Coordinates of C-alpha atoms in Angstrom, one line a residue:
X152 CA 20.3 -35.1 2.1
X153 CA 17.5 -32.6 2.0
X154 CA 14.5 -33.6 2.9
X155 CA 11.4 -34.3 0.1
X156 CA 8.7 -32.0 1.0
X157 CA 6.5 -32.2 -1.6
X158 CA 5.6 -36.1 -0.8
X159 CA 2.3 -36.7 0.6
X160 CA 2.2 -39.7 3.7
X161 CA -0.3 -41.8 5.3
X162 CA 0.5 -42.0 9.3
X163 CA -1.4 -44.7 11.4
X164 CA -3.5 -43.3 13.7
X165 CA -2.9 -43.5 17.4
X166 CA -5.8 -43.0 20.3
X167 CA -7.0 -40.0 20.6
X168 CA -4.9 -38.6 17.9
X169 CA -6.9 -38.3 14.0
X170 CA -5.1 -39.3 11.0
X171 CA -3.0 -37.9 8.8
X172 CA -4.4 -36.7 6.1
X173 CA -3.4 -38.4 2.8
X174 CA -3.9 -35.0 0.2
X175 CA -2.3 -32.9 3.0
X176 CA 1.9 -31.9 2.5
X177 CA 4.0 -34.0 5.4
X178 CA 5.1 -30.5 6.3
X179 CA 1.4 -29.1 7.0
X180 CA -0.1 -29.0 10.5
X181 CA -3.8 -28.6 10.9
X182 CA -5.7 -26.4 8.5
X183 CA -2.6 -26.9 6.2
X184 CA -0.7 -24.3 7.6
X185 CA 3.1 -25.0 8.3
X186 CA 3.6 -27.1 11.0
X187 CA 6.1 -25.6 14.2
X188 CA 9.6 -26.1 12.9
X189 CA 8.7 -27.3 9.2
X190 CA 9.7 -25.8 6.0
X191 CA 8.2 -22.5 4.8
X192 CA 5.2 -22.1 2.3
X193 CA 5.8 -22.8 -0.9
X194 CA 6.7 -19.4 -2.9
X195 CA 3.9 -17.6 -4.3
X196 CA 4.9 -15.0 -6.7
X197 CA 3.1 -11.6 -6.3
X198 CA 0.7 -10.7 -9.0
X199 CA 0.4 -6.7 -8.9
X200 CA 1.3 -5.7 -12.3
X201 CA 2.2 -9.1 -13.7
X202 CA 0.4 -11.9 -15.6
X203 CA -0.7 -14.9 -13.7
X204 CA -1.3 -17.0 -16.6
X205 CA 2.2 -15.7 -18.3
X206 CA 4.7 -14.5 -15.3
X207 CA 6.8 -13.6 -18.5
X208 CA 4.4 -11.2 -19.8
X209 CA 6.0 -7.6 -19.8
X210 CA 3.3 -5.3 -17.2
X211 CA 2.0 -2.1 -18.3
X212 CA 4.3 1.0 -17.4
X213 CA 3.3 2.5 -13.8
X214 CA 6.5 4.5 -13.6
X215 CA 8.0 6.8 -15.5
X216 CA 11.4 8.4 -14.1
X217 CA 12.6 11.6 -15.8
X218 CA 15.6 13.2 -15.5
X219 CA 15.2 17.3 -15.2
X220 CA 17.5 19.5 -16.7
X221 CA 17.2 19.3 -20.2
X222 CA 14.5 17.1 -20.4
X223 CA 11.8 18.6 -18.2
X224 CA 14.0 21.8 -17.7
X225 CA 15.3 23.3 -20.3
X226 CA 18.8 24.3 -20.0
X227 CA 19.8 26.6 -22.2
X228 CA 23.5 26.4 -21.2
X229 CA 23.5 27.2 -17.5
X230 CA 25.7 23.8 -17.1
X231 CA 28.6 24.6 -19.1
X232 CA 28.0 28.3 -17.8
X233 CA 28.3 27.1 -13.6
X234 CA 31.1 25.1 -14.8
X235 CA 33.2 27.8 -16.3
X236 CA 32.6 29.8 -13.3
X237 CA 33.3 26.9 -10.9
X238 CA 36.4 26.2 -12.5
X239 CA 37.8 29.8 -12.9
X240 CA 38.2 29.5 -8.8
X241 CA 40.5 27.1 -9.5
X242 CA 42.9 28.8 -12.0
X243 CA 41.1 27.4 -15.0
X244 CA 39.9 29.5 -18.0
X245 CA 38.3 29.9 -20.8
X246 CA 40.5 30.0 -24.1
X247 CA 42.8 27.9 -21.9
X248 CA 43.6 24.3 -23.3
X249 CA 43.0 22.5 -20.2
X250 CA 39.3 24.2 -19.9
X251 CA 38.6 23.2 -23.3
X252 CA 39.5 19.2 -22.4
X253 CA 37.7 19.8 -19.1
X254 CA 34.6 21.5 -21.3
X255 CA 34.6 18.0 -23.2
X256 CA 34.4 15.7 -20.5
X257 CA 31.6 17.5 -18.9
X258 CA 29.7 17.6 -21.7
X259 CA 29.9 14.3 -22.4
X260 CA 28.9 13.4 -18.9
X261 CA 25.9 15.6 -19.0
X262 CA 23.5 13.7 -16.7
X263 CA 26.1 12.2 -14.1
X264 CA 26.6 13.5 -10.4
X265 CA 28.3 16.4 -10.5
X266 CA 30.4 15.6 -7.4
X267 CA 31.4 12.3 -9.1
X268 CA 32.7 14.4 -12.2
X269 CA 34.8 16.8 -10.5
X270 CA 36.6 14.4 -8.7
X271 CA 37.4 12.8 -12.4
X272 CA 38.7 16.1 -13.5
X273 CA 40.4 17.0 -10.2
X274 CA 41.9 13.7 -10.4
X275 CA 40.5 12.6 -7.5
X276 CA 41.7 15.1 -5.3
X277 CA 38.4 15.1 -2.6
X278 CA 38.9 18.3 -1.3
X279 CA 39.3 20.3 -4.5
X280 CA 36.2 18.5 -6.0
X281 CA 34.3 19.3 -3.2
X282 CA 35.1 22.5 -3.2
X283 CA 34.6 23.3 -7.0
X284 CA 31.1 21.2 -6.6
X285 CA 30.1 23.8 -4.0
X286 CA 31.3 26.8 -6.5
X287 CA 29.1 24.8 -9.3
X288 CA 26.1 24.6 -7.4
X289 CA 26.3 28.5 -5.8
X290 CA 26.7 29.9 -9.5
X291 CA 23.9 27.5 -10.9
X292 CA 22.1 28.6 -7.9
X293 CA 22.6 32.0 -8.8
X294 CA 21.3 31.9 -12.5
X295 CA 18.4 29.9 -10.8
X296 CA 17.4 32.6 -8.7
X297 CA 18.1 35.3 -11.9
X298 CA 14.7 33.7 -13.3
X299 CA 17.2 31.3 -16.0
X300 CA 15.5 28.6 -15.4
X301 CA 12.3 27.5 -17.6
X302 CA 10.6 24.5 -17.9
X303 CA 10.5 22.8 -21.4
X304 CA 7.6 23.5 -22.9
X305 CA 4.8 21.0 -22.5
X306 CA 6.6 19.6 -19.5
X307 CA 4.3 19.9 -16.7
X308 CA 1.4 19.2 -18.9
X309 CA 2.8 16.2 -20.0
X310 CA 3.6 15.3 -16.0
X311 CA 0.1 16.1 -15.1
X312 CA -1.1 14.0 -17.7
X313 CA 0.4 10.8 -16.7
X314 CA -0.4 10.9 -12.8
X315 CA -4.0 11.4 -13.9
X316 CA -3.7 8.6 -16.2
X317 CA -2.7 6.6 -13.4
X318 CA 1.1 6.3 -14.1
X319 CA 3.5 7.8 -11.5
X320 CA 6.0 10.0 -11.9
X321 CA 9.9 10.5 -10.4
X322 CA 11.7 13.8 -10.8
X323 CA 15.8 12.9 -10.9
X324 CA 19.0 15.2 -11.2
X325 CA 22.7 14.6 -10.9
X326 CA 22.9 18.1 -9.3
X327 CA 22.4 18.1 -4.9
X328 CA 19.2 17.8 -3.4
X329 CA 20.0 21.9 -2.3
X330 CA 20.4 22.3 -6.6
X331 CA 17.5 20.3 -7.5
X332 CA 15.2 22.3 -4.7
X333 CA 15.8 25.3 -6.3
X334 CA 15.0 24.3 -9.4
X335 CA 11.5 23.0 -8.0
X336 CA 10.6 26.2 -6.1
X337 CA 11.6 28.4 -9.4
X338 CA 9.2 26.3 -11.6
X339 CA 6.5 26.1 -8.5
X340 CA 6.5 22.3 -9.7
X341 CA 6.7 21.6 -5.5
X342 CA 4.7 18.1 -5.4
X343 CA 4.2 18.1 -9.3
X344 CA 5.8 14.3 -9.3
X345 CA 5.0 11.4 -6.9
X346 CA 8.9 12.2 -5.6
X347 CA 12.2 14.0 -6.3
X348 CA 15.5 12.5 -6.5
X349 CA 19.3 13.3 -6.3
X350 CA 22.3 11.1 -6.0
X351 CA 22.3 11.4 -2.4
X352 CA 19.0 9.8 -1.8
X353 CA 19.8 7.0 -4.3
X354 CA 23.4 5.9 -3.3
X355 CA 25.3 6.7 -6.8
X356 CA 24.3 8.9 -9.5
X357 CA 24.0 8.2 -13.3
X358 CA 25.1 6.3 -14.8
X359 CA 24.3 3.4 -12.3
X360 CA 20.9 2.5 -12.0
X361 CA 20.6 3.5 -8.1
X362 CA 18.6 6.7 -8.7
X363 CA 15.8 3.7 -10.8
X364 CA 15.8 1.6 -7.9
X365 CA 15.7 4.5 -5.6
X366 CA 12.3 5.2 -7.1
X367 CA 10.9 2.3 -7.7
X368 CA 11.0 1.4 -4.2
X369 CA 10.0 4.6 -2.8
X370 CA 7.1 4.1 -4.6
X371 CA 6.3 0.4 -3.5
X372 CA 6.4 -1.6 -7.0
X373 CA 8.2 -4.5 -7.2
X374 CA 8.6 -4.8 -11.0
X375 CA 11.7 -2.4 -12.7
X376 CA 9.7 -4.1 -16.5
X377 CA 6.8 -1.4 -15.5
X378 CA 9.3 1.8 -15.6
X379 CA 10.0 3.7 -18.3
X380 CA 13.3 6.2 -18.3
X381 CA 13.2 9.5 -20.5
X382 CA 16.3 11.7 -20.6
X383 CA 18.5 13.6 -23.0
X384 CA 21.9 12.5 -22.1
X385 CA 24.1 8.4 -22.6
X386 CA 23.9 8.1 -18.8
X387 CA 20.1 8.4 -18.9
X388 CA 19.9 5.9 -21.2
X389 CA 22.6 3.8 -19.3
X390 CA 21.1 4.1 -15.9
X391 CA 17.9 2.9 -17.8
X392 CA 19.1 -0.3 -19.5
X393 CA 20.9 -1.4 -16.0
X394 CA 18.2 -1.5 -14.4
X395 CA 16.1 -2.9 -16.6
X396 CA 13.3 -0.5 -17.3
X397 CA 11.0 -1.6 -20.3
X398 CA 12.0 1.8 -21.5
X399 CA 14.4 3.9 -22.3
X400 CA 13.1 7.1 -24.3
X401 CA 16.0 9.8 -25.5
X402 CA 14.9 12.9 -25.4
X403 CA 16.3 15.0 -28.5
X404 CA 15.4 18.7 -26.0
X405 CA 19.6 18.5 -23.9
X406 CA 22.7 17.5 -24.1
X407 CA 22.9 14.6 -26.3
X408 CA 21.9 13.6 -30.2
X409 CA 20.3 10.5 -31.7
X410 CA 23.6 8.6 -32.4
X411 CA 25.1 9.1 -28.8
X412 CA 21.7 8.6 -27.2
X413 CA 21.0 5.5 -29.5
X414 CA 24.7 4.2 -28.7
X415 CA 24.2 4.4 -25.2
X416 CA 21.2 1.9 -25.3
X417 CA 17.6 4.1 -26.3
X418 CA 14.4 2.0 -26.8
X419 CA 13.1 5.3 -28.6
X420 CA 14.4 8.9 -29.2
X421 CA 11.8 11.4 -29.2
X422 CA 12.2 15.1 -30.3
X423 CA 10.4 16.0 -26.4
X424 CA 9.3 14.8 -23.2
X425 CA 5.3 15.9 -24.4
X426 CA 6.1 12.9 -26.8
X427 CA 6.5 10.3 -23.9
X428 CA 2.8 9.3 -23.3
X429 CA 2.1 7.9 -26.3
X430 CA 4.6 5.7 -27.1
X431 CA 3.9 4.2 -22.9
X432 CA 1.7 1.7 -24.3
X433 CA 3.5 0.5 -27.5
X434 CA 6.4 0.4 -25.4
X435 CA 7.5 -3.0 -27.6
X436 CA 7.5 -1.0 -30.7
X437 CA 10.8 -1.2 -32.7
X438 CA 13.1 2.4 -32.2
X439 CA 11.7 4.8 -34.6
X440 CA 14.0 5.6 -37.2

């Protein structure tokens, strides 16, 4: 039977030896601190963030995680584009009825590893999705480094805007780390967020919630109700209602529309990231219509 350790007892006392006192937990030792081989303090839940008065009271946003290409980076096609060409080493073309299935799916998995979705297509043949993964990234790559890649506008403001408000930021991509540094050096946005992320450095890409967690503890909070998610694709907002972020803001700027974004779980759908900020602290506000 386990033992009561919340009781309170009153022990004689012997010579030499001072009483037990009556206010003090049987499990104390002197000072009150836990006596060698007794139970451990009682829980005390951390307060960073969090009400003390109401431990059920939602904490303000301190992290924001944003997905990148076509949300902060606009994308302008260069997906389907490294695709096409990806696939074409592979005997698949354009016009062809199988790249027009294959077009579909990707599409519709805008936002998930890349490496995760050619194994679907390949049928989970390893070494063919590896190697049309590697053909992906070297032609997006490629358009990368022919100046193709812009930022959406008002992005980087926006970014700089809520560090200095005191919110911090994550930077996270279904493409490989190689892909997603790149991108960084072509915008000069090098140390723009607090960190960057890929599937690699979270576990699993979208749409599980790894790449969330990933950040959140990177960054030391301990709370996934002070995150907010923006992104403009269903496994944004997926990855964002798994883990339980306060927020999960589609972002009308990519892939995906209001319906398939609002589907897929969206707290709010706003027509750009440079929206974001303002709806951080009426974050329980209704989704707009």
């Amino acid at each position: 039977m386990p033992r009561d350790v919340s009781r309170t007892v009153h022990v004689s006392a012997t010579p030499g030896t001072p009483a037990a006192r009556a206010d003090r937990p049987a499990w104390t030792g002197r000072r009150g601190r836990p006596a060698i081989g007794g139970a451990l303090r009682p829980y005390r839940p951390p307060t960073r963030g969090a009400s003390v008065t109401d431990p059920t009271a939602r904490p303000p946003i301190r992290l924001v995680v944003l997905d990148m290409a076509g949300t902060t980076v606009a994308d302008d096609g260069l997906v389907l584009e490294a695709f096409t060409a990806a696939m074409a080493g592979h005997g698949v073309f354009p016009g062809e009825a199988a790249h027009e299935r294959m077009l579909a799916y990707v599409r519709a998995t805008m936002g998930e590893s890349k490496i995760a979705v050619f194994r679907e297509l390949l049928d989970g043949d390893e070494r063919r999705a590896r190697a049309a993964n590697a053909a992906f990234e070297e032609a997006y790559d490629a358009l990368v480094a022919a100046g193709r890649c812009a930022a959406v506008p008002g992005a980087e403001e926006t970014i700089r805007r809520l560090r200095a408000d005191g919110v911090m930021v994550a930077l996270t991509t279904g493409f490989s780390a190689r892909t997603q540094s790149a991108i960084l050096r072509a915008l000069g946005w090098q140390g723009l967020a607090d960190v960057s992320l890929c599937p690699a450095d979270a576990g699993r890409g979208r749409p599980y919630p790894d790449l969330v967690f990933a950040a959140l503890m990177r960054l030391g909070l301990d709370d996934v109700r002070a995150v907010a998610v923006a992104g403009d694709t269903a496994a944004d907002m997926l990855t964002a209602r798994r883990a339980g972020a306060a927020v999960a803001a589609g972002v009308l700027t990519g892939a995906h529309d209001t319906r398939t974004l609002t589907a897929a779980g969206a707290t709010h759908i706003l027509n750009s990231i440079t929206d974001l900020p303002a709806i951080l602290t009426t974050a329980d506000a209704p989704v707009p219509g």
